[in-house]
Every structure is written in structure tokens, then in C-alpha cells.
Coordinates of C-alpha atoms and ligand atoms in Angstrom, one line a residue:
M1 CA 1.2 -3.3 -5.8
P2 CA 4.0 -3.4 -3.4
G3 CA 3.2 -3.3 0.2
F4 CA 4.2 -2.0 3.5
R5 CA 3.8 -4.0 6.7
F6 CA 2.8 -1.7 9.4
L7 CA -0.9 -1.0 9.6
V8 CA -0.6 2.0 11.8
G9 CA -4.3 3.0 12.0
A10 CA -4.1 5.9 14.5
G11 CA -5.0 9.5 15.3
S12 CA -7.0 11.8 17.4
Y13 CA -10.1 12.0 15.2
L14 CA -11.8 8.9 16.6
M15 CA -11.1 10.1 20.1
F16 CA -13.4 13.1 19.7
M17 CA -16.0 10.8 18.1
L18 CA -16.0 8.5 21.1
S19 CA -15.6 11.0 23.8
T20 CA -18.6 13.1 23.1
A21 CA -20.7 11.1 25.6
A22 CA -18.0 11.3 28.2
L23 CA -15.8 14.2 29.3
S24 CA -14.1 15.9 26.5
P25 CA -10.4 16.1 26.8
Q26 CA -10.7 19.9 26.7
D27 CA -13.2 20.0 29.6
A28 CA -11.8 22.2 32.3
A29 CA -13.5 19.9 34.9
A30 CA -11.8 16.9 33.5
Q31 CA -9.4 15.2 35.8
D32 CA -5.7 15.7 35.0
T33 CA -4.5 12.2 34.0
S34 CA -1.0 13.2 33.0
A35 CA 0.8 11.1 35.6
D36 CA -1.1 7.9 34.9
A37 CA -0.7 8.6 31.1
K38 CA 3.1 8.8 31.5
K39 CA 3.0 5.5 33.6
F40 CA 0.8 3.8 31.0
V41 CA 3.0 4.7 28.1
D42 CA 6.1 3.5 30.0
E43 CA 4.4 0.2 30.8
H44 CA 3.1 -0.2 27.3
V45 CA 6.6 0.2 25.8
A46 CA 8.2 -2.1 28.2
K47 CA 5.6 -4.9 27.6
I48 CA 4.6 -4.4 23.9
R49 CA 7.9 -3.4 22.3
P50 CA 9.5 -6.8 22.7
L51 CA 6.4 -8.5 21.4
E52 CA 6.2 -6.2 18.4
I53 CA 9.8 -6.9 17.5
E54 CA 9.2 -10.7 17.9
T55 CA 6.1 -10.5 15.7
G56 CA 8.0 -8.5 13.0
K57 CA 10.8 -11.1 12.9
A58 CA 8.4 -14.0 12.8
W59 CA 6.5 -12.3 10.0
W60 CA 9.7 -11.7 8.1
N61 CA 10.9 -15.3 8.5
A62 CA 7.5 -16.8 7.4
N63 CA 7.5 -14.7 4.2
V64 CA 11.1 -15.5 3.4
S65 CA 10.9 -19.3 3.9
G66 CA 7.2 -20.1 3.3
K67 CA 7.7 -23.0 5.8
D68 CA 4.8 -24.4 7.9
E69 CA 6.8 -24.0 11.2
D70 CA 7.6 -20.4 10.4
F71 CA 4.0 -19.7 9.7
A72 CA 3.0 -21.4 12.9
K73 CA 5.5 -19.2 14.8
K74 CA 4.2 -16.1 13.1
E75 CA 0.7 -17.0 14.1
A76 CA 1.8 -17.7 17.7
T77 CA 3.6 -14.3 18.1
E78 CA 0.7 -12.5 16.5
N79 CA -1.7 -14.1 19.0
K80 CA 0.5 -13.2 21.9
L81 CA 0.7 -9.6 20.9
N82 CA -3.1 -9.4 20.2
E83 CA -3.9 -11.0 23.5
T84 CA -1.7 -8.5 25.4
L85 CA -3.3 -5.5 23.5
S86 CA -6.8 -6.9 24.1
D87 CA -6.5 -6.9 27.9
T88 CA -9.8 -5.4 29.1
A89 CA -8.6 -3.9 32.4
Q90 CA -5.8 -2.1 30.6
F91 CA -8.2 -0.8 27.9
E92 CA -10.6 0.5 30.6
R93 CA -7.7 2.3 32.3
L94 CA -6.5 3.7 29.0
K95 CA -10.0 5.0 28.2
K96 CA -10.1 6.9 31.5
I97 CA -6.7 8.4 30.9
Q98 CA -7.7 9.4 27.4
E99 CA -10.8 11.1 28.6
G100 CA -8.9 13.1 31.1
K101 CA -6.8 16.3 30.7
I102 CA -3.2 15.9 29.5
G103 CA -1.3 19.1 29.1
D104 CA 1.7 17.8 27.3
A105 CA 1.0 17.6 23.5
V106 CA 3.4 14.7 22.8
L107 CA 2.0 12.7 25.7
R108 CA -1.5 13.5 24.6
R109 CA -0.7 12.3 21.0
Q110 CA 0.8 9.0 22.3
I111 CA -2.3 8.3 24.4
D112 CA -4.6 9.0 21.5
L113 CA -2.6 6.7 19.2
L114 CA -2.4 3.9 21.8
Y115 CA -6.2 4.3 22.4
L116 CA -6.8 3.4 18.7
Q117 CA -4.3 0.6 18.8
Y118 CA -6.0 -1.0 21.8
L119 CA -9.5 -0.3 20.5
D120 CA -8.5 -2.2 17.3
K121 CA -7.7 -5.3 19.4
H122 CA -10.5 -4.9 21.9
V123 CA -12.5 -7.7 20.6
D124 CA -13.2 -11.1 22.0
P125 CA -9.8 -12.9 22.2
A126 CA -11.2 -16.1 20.8
L127 CA -12.6 -14.2 17.8
L128 CA -9.3 -12.5 17.3
K129 CA -7.5 -15.8 17.2
R130 CA -10.0 -17.2 14.6
M131 CA -9.4 -14.1 12.5
T132 CA -5.6 -14.5 12.6
A133 CA -5.8 -18.2 11.8
K134 CA -8.1 -17.6 8.9
A135 CA -6.0 -14.9 7.4
N136 CA -2.9 -17.0 7.8
T137 CA -4.4 -20.0 6.1
I138 CA -5.3 -17.8 3.1
E139 CA -2.0 -15.9 3.0
K140 CA -0.2 -19.3 3.0
A141 CA -2.4 -20.5 0.1
F142 CA -1.3 -17.4 -1.8
N143 CA 2.4 -17.8 -1.1
V144 CA 2.6 -21.4 -2.3
F145 CA 0.1 -20.9 -5.2
R146 CA 1.5 -21.5 -8.7
A147 CA -0.8 -21.0 -11.8
K148 CA -1.4 -24.4 -13.5
V149 CA -1.6 -24.2 -17.2
G150 CA -1.7 -27.6 -18.8
E151 CA 1.3 -29.5 -17.5
K152 CA 3.1 -26.3 -16.5
S153 CA 3.2 -24.6 -13.1
L154 CA 3.9 -20.9 -13.3
S155 CA 5.2 -18.4 -10.6
D156 CA 3.9 -14.9 -10.4
S157 CA 6.8 -13.6 -12.5
D158 CA 6.2 -16.4 -15.1
V159 CA 2.6 -15.2 -15.4
R160 CA 3.7 -11.6 -15.7
Q161 CA 6.2 -12.6 -18.5
V162 CA 3.5 -14.4 -20.6
L163 CA 1.1 -11.5 -20.1
M164 CA 3.9 -9.1 -21.1
K165 CA 5.0 -11.0 -24.2
S166 CA 2.6 -13.5 -25.7
K167 CA 0.8 -12.5 -28.9
D168 CA -1.3 -15.7 -28.7
S169 CA -4.8 -14.9 -27.3
A170 CA -5.5 -18.6 -26.3
E171 CA -2.2 -18.8 -24.4
R172 CA -2.9 -15.5 -22.7
R173 CA -6.4 -16.6 -21.7
G174 CA -5.0 -19.9 -20.3
V175 CA -2.4 -18.2 -18.2
W176 CA -4.8 -15.5 -17.0
E177 CA -7.4 -18.1 -16.0
G178 CA -4.8 -20.2 -14.4
S179 CA -3.6 -17.2 -12.3
K180 CA -7.3 -16.6 -11.1
Q181 CA -7.6 -20.2 -9.7
V182 CA -6.2 -19.0 -6.4
G183 CA -9.5 -17.0 -6.0
A184 CA -11.6 -20.2 -6.2
D185 CA -9.1 -21.9 -3.8
V186 CA -9.6 -19.3 -1.1
E187 CA -13.1 -18.0 -1.7
N188 CA -14.8 -19.8 1.1
D189 CA -12.1 -19.0 3.7
L190 CA -12.2 -15.4 2.5
R191 CA -16.0 -15.1 3.0
D192 CA -15.5 -16.6 6.5
L193 CA -12.8 -14.1 7.3
V194 CA -15.0 -11.2 6.1
R195 CA -17.8 -12.4 8.5
L196 CA -15.4 -12.7 11.4
R197 CA -14.0 -9.2 10.7
N198 CA -17.5 -7.8 10.6
E199 CA -18.4 -9.6 13.9
A200 CA -15.4 -7.9 15.5
A201 CA -16.5 -4.5 14.1
T202 CA -20.1 -4.7 15.2
G203 CA -18.9 -5.8 18.6
L204 CA -17.1 -2.5 18.9
G205 CA -20.2 -0.6 17.8
Y206 CA -19.4 -0.1 14.1
P207 CA -21.7 -1.0 11.2
D208 CA -19.0 -3.1 9.5
Y209 CA -15.3 -3.8 9.3
H210 CA -14.7 -1.3 6.5
V211 CA -16.1 1.6 8.4
L212 CA -14.1 0.6 11.5
Q213 CA -10.8 0.3 9.6
L214 CA -11.2 3.8 8.1
H215 CA -12.1 5.2 11.6
L216 CA -9.0 3.6 13.1
S217 CA -6.9 5.5 10.6
E218 CA -8.6 8.8 11.1
L219 CA -10.6 8.6 7.9
K220 CA -14.4 8.6 7.4
Q221 CA -15.9 6.4 4.7
A222 CA -18.1 9.2 3.5
E223 CA -15.2 11.6 3.2
V224 CA -13.1 9.2 1.3
L225 CA -16.0 8.3 -0.9
K226 CA -16.5 12.0 -1.7
L227 CA -12.9 12.4 -2.7
F228 CA -13.1 9.2 -4.8
D229 CA -16.3 10.6 -6.5
E230 CA -14.3 13.8 -7.4
L231 CA -11.4 11.8 -8.7
D232 CA -13.8 9.7 -10.7
V233 CA -15.1 12.8 -12.5
L234 CA -11.6 14.2 -12.9
T235 CA -10.1 11.1 -14.4
R236 CA -13.1 9.6 -16.4
E237 CA -12.4 11.3 -19.8
P238 CA -8.6 11.3 -19.7
F239 CA -8.7 7.7 -18.7
A240 CA -11.1 6.7 -21.5
K241 CA -8.9 8.5 -24.0
A242 CA -5.7 6.9 -22.7
K243 CA -7.3 3.5 -22.7
G244 CA -8.6 4.0 -26.2
E245 CA -5.0 4.5 -27.4
I246 CA -3.8 1.5 -25.5
D247 CA -6.6 -0.7 -26.8
A248 CA -5.9 0.2 -30.4
K249 CA -2.3 -0.7 -30.0
L250 CA -3.1 -4.0 -28.1
A251 CA -5.6 -5.0 -30.7
K252 CA -3.1 -4.4 -33.5
D253 CA -0.4 -6.4 -31.6
Y254 CA -2.7 -9.4 -31.3
G255 CA -4.3 -9.1 -34.7
I256 CA -7.8 -8.8 -33.3
S257 CA -10.4 -6.0 -33.2
V258 CA -10.8 -3.7 -30.2
D259 CA -14.1 -5.3 -29.5
E260 CA -12.5 -8.7 -29.0
L261 CA -10.2 -7.4 -26.2
R262 CA -10.7 -9.2 -22.9
P263 CA -9.0 -8.8 -19.5
W264 CA -6.3 -11.3 -20.4
H265 CA -5.1 -9.0 -23.2
Y266 CA -3.7 -6.5 -20.7
H267 CA -0.2 -6.9 -19.4
D268 CA -1.0 -7.7 -15.7
P269 CA -3.7 -9.9 -14.2
F270 CA -5.9 -6.9 -13.0
F271 CA -5.1 -4.1 -15.5
Q272 CA -3.8 -2.1 -12.5
E273 CA -0.7 -1.0 -14.4
P274 CA -0.3 0.4 -18.0
P275 CA 0.5 -2.3 -20.6
A276 CA 3.9 -1.9 -22.2
V277 CA 2.6 -0.5 -25.5
Y278 CA 4.9 2.4 -25.8
D279 CA 7.3 3.1 -28.6
A280 CA 10.3 2.3 -26.5
D281 CA 10.8 -1.0 -24.8
L282 CA 11.1 0.1 -21.2
N283 CA 12.7 -3.2 -20.1
A284 CA 15.5 -3.1 -22.7
P285 CA 17.9 -0.8 -20.7
F286 CA 17.7 -3.1 -17.7
V287 CA 18.9 -6.3 -19.3
D288 CA 22.4 -5.7 -17.9
A289 CA 21.5 -3.2 -15.2
D290 CA 22.4 -3.7 -11.5
I291 CA 19.2 -2.5 -9.9
Q292 CA 20.7 -2.7 -6.4
R293 CA 23.7 -0.5 -7.3
I294 CA 21.4 2.1 -8.9
C295 CA 19.2 2.2 -5.8
R296 CA 22.3 2.5 -3.6
E297 CA 23.8 5.4 -5.6
F298 CA 20.5 7.2 -5.9
Y299 CA 19.6 7.2 -2.3
A300 CA 23.1 8.0 -1.2
G301 CA 23.1 10.9 -3.6
I302 CA 20.0 12.5 -2.1
G303 CA 21.5 12.1 1.3
L304 CA 19.4 9.1 2.4
P305 CA 21.8 6.1 2.1
I306 CA 20.3 2.6 2.3
E307 CA 23.4 0.4 2.3
D308 CA 22.5 -1.2 5.7
V309 CA 18.9 -1.9 4.6
L310 CA 20.1 -3.8 1.5
K311 CA 22.5 -5.8 3.7
R312 CA 19.6 -7.0 5.8
S313 CA 17.2 -7.6 2.9
D314 CA 16.2 -10.7 1.0
L315 CA 16.0 -9.6 -2.6
Y316 CA 15.9 -12.5 -5.1
E317 CA 13.4 -15.3 -5.9
K318 CA 13.6 -18.7 -4.2
P319 CA 11.1 -21.5 -3.6
G320 CA 8.5 -21.0 -0.9
K321 CA 9.3 -17.3 -0.6
S322 CA 6.6 -14.7 -0.9
P323 CA 6.5 -13.6 -4.6
H324 CA 5.6 -10.0 -3.6
A325 CA 7.6 -7.1 -2.3
F326 CA 7.5 -5.2 1.0
C327 CA 9.5 -3.2 3.5
T328 CA 9.3 -3.7 7.2
D329 CA 10.7 -1.8 10.2
I330 CA 11.4 -4.5 12.7
D331 CA 12.4 -2.6 15.9
R332 CA 11.9 1.2 15.2
E333 CA 15.7 1.4 15.9
G334 CA 16.9 1.1 12.4
D335 CA 16.4 -2.7 11.7
V336 CA 14.7 -2.0 8.4
R337 CA 14.4 -4.7 5.7
V338 CA 13.0 -5.2 2.2
L339 CA 11.7 -8.5 0.7
A340 CA 11.8 -8.5 -3.1
N341 CA 12.2 -10.9 -6.0
I342 CA 14.4 -8.8 -8.3
V343 CA 14.7 -9.7 -12.0
P344 CA 16.3 -7.2 -14.4
T345 CA 13.2 -5.3 -15.6
E346 CA 11.8 -1.8 -15.3
Y347 CA 9.1 -3.2 -13.0
W348 CA 11.6 -4.3 -10.5
M349 CA 13.6 -1.0 -10.9
S350 CA 10.5 0.9 -10.0
T351 CA 9.5 -1.6 -7.2
M352 CA 12.9 -1.3 -5.5
L353 CA 12.8 2.5 -5.6
H354 CA 9.4 2.2 -4.1
E355 CA 10.3 -0.2 -1.3
L356 CA 13.4 1.7 -0.4
G357 CA 11.3 4.8 -0.3
H358 CA 9.5 3.1 2.6
A359 CA 12.8 2.2 4.0
V360 CA 14.1 5.8 4.2
Y361 CA 10.8 6.9 5.8
S362 CA 11.3 4.7 8.8
S363 CA 13.2 4.6 12.1
K364 CA 16.3 4.9 9.9
N365 CA 15.6 8.6 9.6
I366 CA 12.8 9.3 12.0
P367 CA 14.7 10.9 15.0
R368 CA 15.5 8.4 17.7
E369 CA 14.6 11.0 20.3
L370 CA 11.0 10.7 19.5
P371 CA 9.2 8.4 21.9
Y372 CA 8.7 4.8 20.6
V373 CA 4.9 5.2 20.2
V374 CA 5.3 8.1 17.7
R375 CA 8.5 6.9 16.1
G376 CA 6.9 5.8 12.8
E377 CA 5.4 7.2 9.7
A378 CA 2.5 9.6 10.1
H379 CA 0.0 7.4 8.2
I380 CA 0.0 4.6 5.6
L381 CA -0.9 7.1 2.9
T382 CA 2.1 9.2 3.7
T383 CA 4.6 6.3 3.6
E384 CA 3.0 5.0 0.4
G385 CA 3.1 8.5 -1.0
V386 CA 6.9 8.8 -0.3
A387 CA 7.5 5.4 -1.8
M388 CA 5.5 6.2 -5.0
M389 CA 7.2 9.6 -5.3
F390 CA 10.6 7.9 -5.7
E391 CA 9.5 5.1 -8.0
R392 CA 8.7 7.5 -10.8
F393 CA 12.3 7.9 -11.9
S394 CA 12.7 4.4 -13.4
K395 CA 10.9 5.8 -16.5
D396 CA 13.2 8.7 -17.2
A397 CA 16.1 8.3 -19.5
D398 CA 18.1 11.3 -18.2
W399 CA 17.7 9.9 -14.7
L400 CA 18.9 6.5 -15.8
A401 CA 21.8 7.9 -17.7
A402 CA 23.0 9.6 -14.5
Y403 CA 23.5 6.1 -13.1
G404 CA 25.2 4.7 -16.2
V405 CA 22.2 2.9 -17.6
K406 CA 22.5 2.9 -21.4
V407 CA 19.3 3.9 -23.1
A408 CA 19.3 3.5 -26.9
D409 CA 17.1 6.4 -27.8
K410 CA 16.8 8.7 -24.8
A411 CA 14.2 11.1 -26.3
K412 CA 12.0 8.2 -27.3
Y413 CA 12.4 6.4 -23.9
S414 CA 11.6 9.5 -21.9
E415 CA 8.6 10.4 -24.1
S416 CA 7.3 6.8 -23.7
G417 CA 8.1 6.9 -20.0
A418 CA 6.2 10.2 -19.5
R419 CA 3.2 8.8 -21.3
M420 CA 3.5 5.7 -19.2
R421 CA 3.7 7.7 -16.0
R422 CA 0.6 9.6 -17.0
D423 CA -1.3 6.5 -18.0
R424 CA -0.1 4.8 -14.8
L425 CA -1.7 7.5 -12.6
L426 CA -4.9 7.3 -14.6
I427 CA -5.1 3.5 -14.8
F428 CA -4.2 3.1 -11.2
S429 CA -6.8 5.6 -10.0
R430 CA -9.5 3.7 -11.9
W431 CA -8.3 0.4 -10.4
A432 CA -8.3 1.9 -6.9
Q433 CA -11.9 2.9 -7.5
V434 CA -12.8 -0.7 -8.1
M435 CA -10.9 -1.9 -5.0
F436 CA -12.3 0.7 -2.6
R437 CA -15.9 0.4 -3.8
F438 CA -15.7 -3.4 -3.9
E439 CA -14.4 -3.7 -0.3
K440 CA -16.9 -1.2 1.0
E441 CA -19.7 -3.3 -0.5
L442 CA -18.0 -6.6 0.5
Y443 CA -18.2 -5.7 4.2
R444 CA -21.5 -4.0 3.9
D445 CA -23.1 -7.3 2.6
P446 CA -20.9 -10.3 2.2
S447 CA -23.8 -12.5 1.2
Q448 CA -24.5 -10.6 -2.1
D449 CA -23.4 -11.9 -5.5
L450 CA -19.7 -10.8 -5.2
N451 CA -18.7 -12.2 -8.6
K452 CA -21.2 -10.0 -10.3
L453 CA -20.4 -7.0 -8.1
W454 CA -16.7 -7.3 -9.0
W455 CA -17.2 -7.4 -12.7
D456 CA -19.8 -4.6 -12.6
L457 CA -17.3 -2.4 -11.0
V458 CA -14.5 -3.5 -13.3
E459 CA -16.6 -2.7 -16.3
K460 CA -17.8 0.7 -14.9
Y461 CA -14.4 2.1 -13.7
Q462 CA -11.8 0.2 -15.7
L463 CA -13.8 -0.1 -18.9
L464 CA -12.9 -3.7 -19.3
K465 CA -15.2 -6.3 -20.8
R466 CA -16.1 -9.2 -18.6
P467 CA -15.4 -12.6 -20.1
E468 CA -18.6 -14.0 -21.5
G469 CA -20.2 -16.6 -19.2
R470 CA -17.5 -16.3 -16.6
N471 CA -18.9 -16.7 -13.0
A472 CA -15.8 -17.0 -10.8
P473 CA -14.6 -15.3 -7.6
D474 CA -11.9 -13.3 -9.4
Y475 CA -12.0 -10.7 -6.6
A476 CA -10.6 -13.3 -4.3
S477 CA -7.4 -13.7 -6.3
K478 CA -6.3 -10.2 -5.1
I479 CA -4.2 -10.8 -2.0
H480 CA -4.7 -7.3 -0.6
I481 CA -8.3 -8.2 0.2
V482 CA -7.0 -10.7 2.7
S483 CA -3.7 -9.3 3.9
A484 CA -4.4 -5.6 3.7
P485 CA -8.1 -5.1 4.1
A486 CA -9.7 -1.7 3.5
Y487 CA -6.3 -0.4 2.6
Y488 CA -6.3 0.4 -1.1
H489 CA -7.6 3.9 -0.8
N490 CA -4.3 4.7 1.0
Y491 CA -2.5 4.1 -2.3
L492 CA -4.7 6.6 -4.2
L493 CA -4.6 9.1 -1.3
G494 CA -0.9 8.3 -1.2
Q495 CA -0.6 9.2 -4.9
L496 CA -2.1 12.6 -4.2
F497 CA 0.4 13.0 -1.4
A498 CA 3.2 11.9 -3.7
C499 CA 2.4 14.5 -6.4
Q500 CA 1.8 17.2 -3.8
L501 CA 5.1 16.5 -2.0
H502 CA 7.1 16.1 -5.2
A503 CA 5.8 19.6 -6.3
A504 CA 6.8 21.0 -2.9
I505 CA 10.3 19.5 -3.1
I506 CA 10.8 21.0 -6.6
R507 CA 9.3 24.3 -5.6
D508 CA 10.6 24.9 -2.0
G509 CA 13.5 22.4 -1.8
L510 CA 15.2 22.9 -5.2
H511 CA 13.6 26.2 -6.3
K512 CA 12.7 24.9 -9.7
S513 CA 9.4 24.8 -11.7
D514 CA 7.6 22.2 -13.9
P515 CA 7.2 19.4 -11.3
A516 CA 5.6 17.1 -13.9
N517 CA 8.9 16.8 -15.8
A518 CA 11.5 17.6 -13.1
I519 CA 14.0 15.0 -12.0
Y520 CA 16.9 15.0 -9.4
T521 CA 19.9 12.8 -8.9
R522 CA 22.8 13.7 -6.7
E523 CA 20.9 16.3 -4.8
P524 CA 21.3 16.2 -0.9
R525 CA 18.8 19.1 -0.6
V526 CA 16.1 16.5 -1.3
G527 CA 17.1 14.3 1.6
Q528 CA 17.3 17.4 3.9
F529 CA 13.8 18.5 2.8
M530 CA 12.5 15.1 3.6
K531 CA 14.1 15.0 7.0
D532 CA 13.0 18.5 7.9
K533 CA 9.5 18.4 6.5
V534 CA 8.4 14.8 6.8
F535 CA 10.7 12.4 8.8
S536 CA 11.3 14.8 11.7
Q537 CA 7.6 14.7 12.6
G538 CA 7.2 10.9 13.0
R539 CA 3.6 10.4 14.1
L540 CA 3.4 13.7 16.0
K541 CA 1.1 15.1 13.4
N542 CA -1.8 13.3 11.7
W543 CA -1.7 12.8 7.9
N544 CA -3.4 16.0 7.0
E545 CA -1.5 18.1 9.5
L546 CA 1.7 16.7 8.1
T547 CA 0.6 17.3 4.5
K548 CA 0.0 21.0 5.4
F549 CA 3.3 21.2 7.3
A550 CA 5.3 19.7 4.4
T551 CA 3.6 21.3 1.4
G552 CA 1.7 24.3 2.7
E553 CA -1.7 22.9 1.9
E554 CA -4.0 20.2 3.0
L555 CA -4.3 17.0 0.9
N556 CA -5.9 17.8 -2.4
A557 CA -6.0 16.7 -6.1
K558 CA -4.4 19.7 -7.7
A559 CA -0.8 18.4 -8.1
F560 CA -2.2 15.0 -9.1
A561 CA -4.2 16.7 -11.9
V562 CA -1.2 18.6 -13.1
E563 CA 0.8 15.4 -13.5
F564 CA -1.7 13.5 -15.6
G565 CA -2.6 16.7 -17.5
G566 CA 0.6 16.1 -19.4
K567 CA 3.3 18.5 -20.6
Ligands
LIG601 ZN1 4.2 0.4 -0.7

């Protein structure tokens, strides 16, 4: 799953949690701290902004080159930023300011956000340093990892190609197992990292790192769990039905029985995406397609051009480079870049639409007048939501035709595409269940049998069969557990946001109906809607306030259910 760099855990919820013992901000007797608040914010921006820019650049360089010296620089800049944010005297000062009375709402919001940013770093500097070093060691192992199969050494894309195409169960199994070796390579370091993260969380008074991470982003574990339980009920039967159809097709393709299907028979290493079992070959139209050009025309057409982003980006495979995809906002003044590894497939069409979705929801379009602290996306789930909202179009023949992509049988392609979209939502929602519940348990008790826990969850939620006799740390082959911990729920909540926002654009922006099947191409009203209803707010509102502002309702599963309910 493509990523986004900024982990912007923030909001006012935690503030009320922590302030109950002290003076509430609404307390009439509270001291007015506005003047010091203003001073604190100014000092913060003067000191932290250059460090954040430096860190962003070092992070970018390390991922592009994969070189030791670039990773060393990345680690050094991260340490410098973390040390500055973990200054105890500054944190105590901020805490007093935050407990006081601040009349101005924008200033109040900035202080609340800064409080969470500093709280996150308010752990022992030596411990922070160890966490950063550990995470970097593991990330580097992932970046240089190639799956060894016999004499061959396969890149991420090579693995994906074999899993997409091979009809040979033994070959598939070899490649799948080869791709999981990175899990065994990093297993011990990952367990160490989990313990360090938990040590940091308990030091701040939280039961474990997972609970802390959710609090830092205005979410409560119990609330998210409740929503996930509801989504489990909502998706269980449609998922079983969709998977039954997929399994029948796969078994036929490989000449085996459905009973014999194992995890390597699906088309990606985790079954997080639908296998390409549809009547139309979704990759066929892209053989000669210029993915960059299509993205450029699409985003320009909806009034959100991304020409400058593409110029600054690094978009094709090369040795040492991160095999993944992400977007990063370097300076909150428009220096926005995408790292990708484009090959002419539907996957990369959709991934580029996704990453550029992050790019338009950045300081490119968030008003420069907003103060630095609130000049970003409201929440991870809202930027993931916007990115996922745009990626949908790569599966629609009419949409592709509008950009000159030749599709042999449009009706067949769109029908397959629609089914794939529906399956994608279902399959992804079940995969997100595994990730959320696994990480929650991982941090609750890292000493438990994690190999077993992983496969128990995979069997329960994804309905996959665990390979007989396999006892390997397959969970550790998922890079997100290292580099984006306690993060995956944002994708599923983001999917809810994507469906809800898409429905609002179709209804309120374009005055049309049938959001599940609606597309748009050269339609500047879409960009205007996004600017007015989403980008203009930056981080002034929290995620749920923004959802209500943009769509008229708080975040819920209604629009999501409409989308996978089919036509
Ligand atoms: Zn993303």
C-alpha cells in the first residue's frame, strides 16, 4: 500500500484527557496565556521549521539512493529534530500555556497540535535515539532486500510479476517464500524495536505504544475497535462470496482444487489486493500508455495541476532505491515530491493517481496564509482518503478513453473494473482487520507467539489457509509494521472518508447521482470543491470536524457500504 510520509498525529482530544487533573482550558479562573502562546509558536517555527525541512530532504535522499551515507545523514537529522522537540523545559512551558486560556481559536489549535507533537517526543533522548537507529536498520534491510529463489535475485516488481502470471504452484511457492525471508532477517530487530517503543509509551503513562499512537492522532483504541467490529459484520458475507468466486477462478487457472489454494496462489504477497481474475486484462491497455501524461492531464483538468510535482519527483526504478511509493511535502511551501517505480501496468496507474492525490492535498493547495503549524492535511486518514478517492479511475474504461488510452472491449473492462473495485474494498477491509488487530496485540504483549497470532488472524479475517507446518515470522515481512506503526487503521478509515467525500462531490459539487458508478474528467468544479471544502481548512479542524464540514456528516460507513453493495 502506498504511503505518505508525514505522521501528523495531532488534535485537541488528548488535551482534554490530560488536562482534567489540571485547569481546564475553559476554566474562567485559568490564566490567559495568549501572549506566551504566540511567542512559543513563533519560536517553534523559527527553530523547528529548518530542521523539519532538513529531515525531509535527508529522508528523501536516503530513499532515492539507498546509500549508507545518506541513511547516516537521515538518522542524524532525525536525531537533531527529535532532540530539539524533546527539550524538557520547553515541554513544561508548553504544558502551562496549553492549560491556560487562549481566546484566539487558531492560536489555540496550534498550541494543541504542538502539545501533541512535543508529547510524542517527550521520552528519554537516549531511548529516542535507540528507536530511530533500530527503525533505520530495519528499513535499510527492507530497501536492499531482494528475494532469493534458487540462483535468482528478485526485486519487489519481479516478485509481483511472478505472482501475477505464473501458473506453476511450485514456482509461486518458491517466490512467495523467498519474498518472506526479509521477515526472518529483521525479526529480532523488530521485536527489539517494539519493546523500545513500548518503553517510550509507558514512560509517558500509556499502557503500550499502540494506545499512545492512537491517542496522539485523536483516536481511541476502543472507538476504532468498535468501528472495525462493525465493519467486520458488514463485510463478512460479501467478502466470503467475493472470495469464493475468486478462489474458483484461481483454482481453475492453476488446475488444482479450491482446497489446495494457499497464500502463494493469490496475486500479491499478502492478499491485500484483488487478484487479476477478471474477464478483461486490466494491464493490457497500459502497455503503451504514458502514465505520467495521463496523470498530468487528469489533475490539470480538475483544476489541480501537478506539473511542478512531477518535475521534482523520482519516478522510475533504479538500484538501491526504495521499491515503494510515497509522497512527501518537504517545506510546506510547495516543495512536494513523489517517489515511485513506474512500470506500464494498471497497478502503477492507480498508484500514481494515489500519490498525486496526496500531492494535491498538500502545501501546494493549502492556503499559504495559514500558519505553518496548521498548514498541512487535517489527519492521515483524510489525506489517505483523498489519495484513494482519485486512484479509483484507473479501472474505468470511459475514464481511460477520455485520456486516449485504447481499451479493446470497454464494456468488459469497466464491468471487470467495477467488480475489481468492489472486491478491492472488501479484500482491503479484511486485510486491514488483520493489520490493526495484529499490531494492537503485538504491542500489548510482544513476547507471545506472534507467528501463530499472525496466521490465526489471517485465517479468521482473510479466510486464507496457513501453509502446513509453516512457523515463520511472516508478519515481519510487512514494512508498515516498522516504518508506519499503528497506522493501518488510517487506510480503512481513509476508505470510509474517500467514499463519503466522493459521494459529496458527486452530489454537492457536480449535482449528479449514483456515486458508485460516477466518473469525472475535465471538471474544474471538482478541484474547486476540494479547495473550498477540504484544502482551505488545513489542520484547523480535526478529522471528524473536517468530514462534517466537507460532507455534511461525521465519518460513517454508509457511503462505503453503497460502493461495495454493487450496482
Ligand atoms: Zn497513501
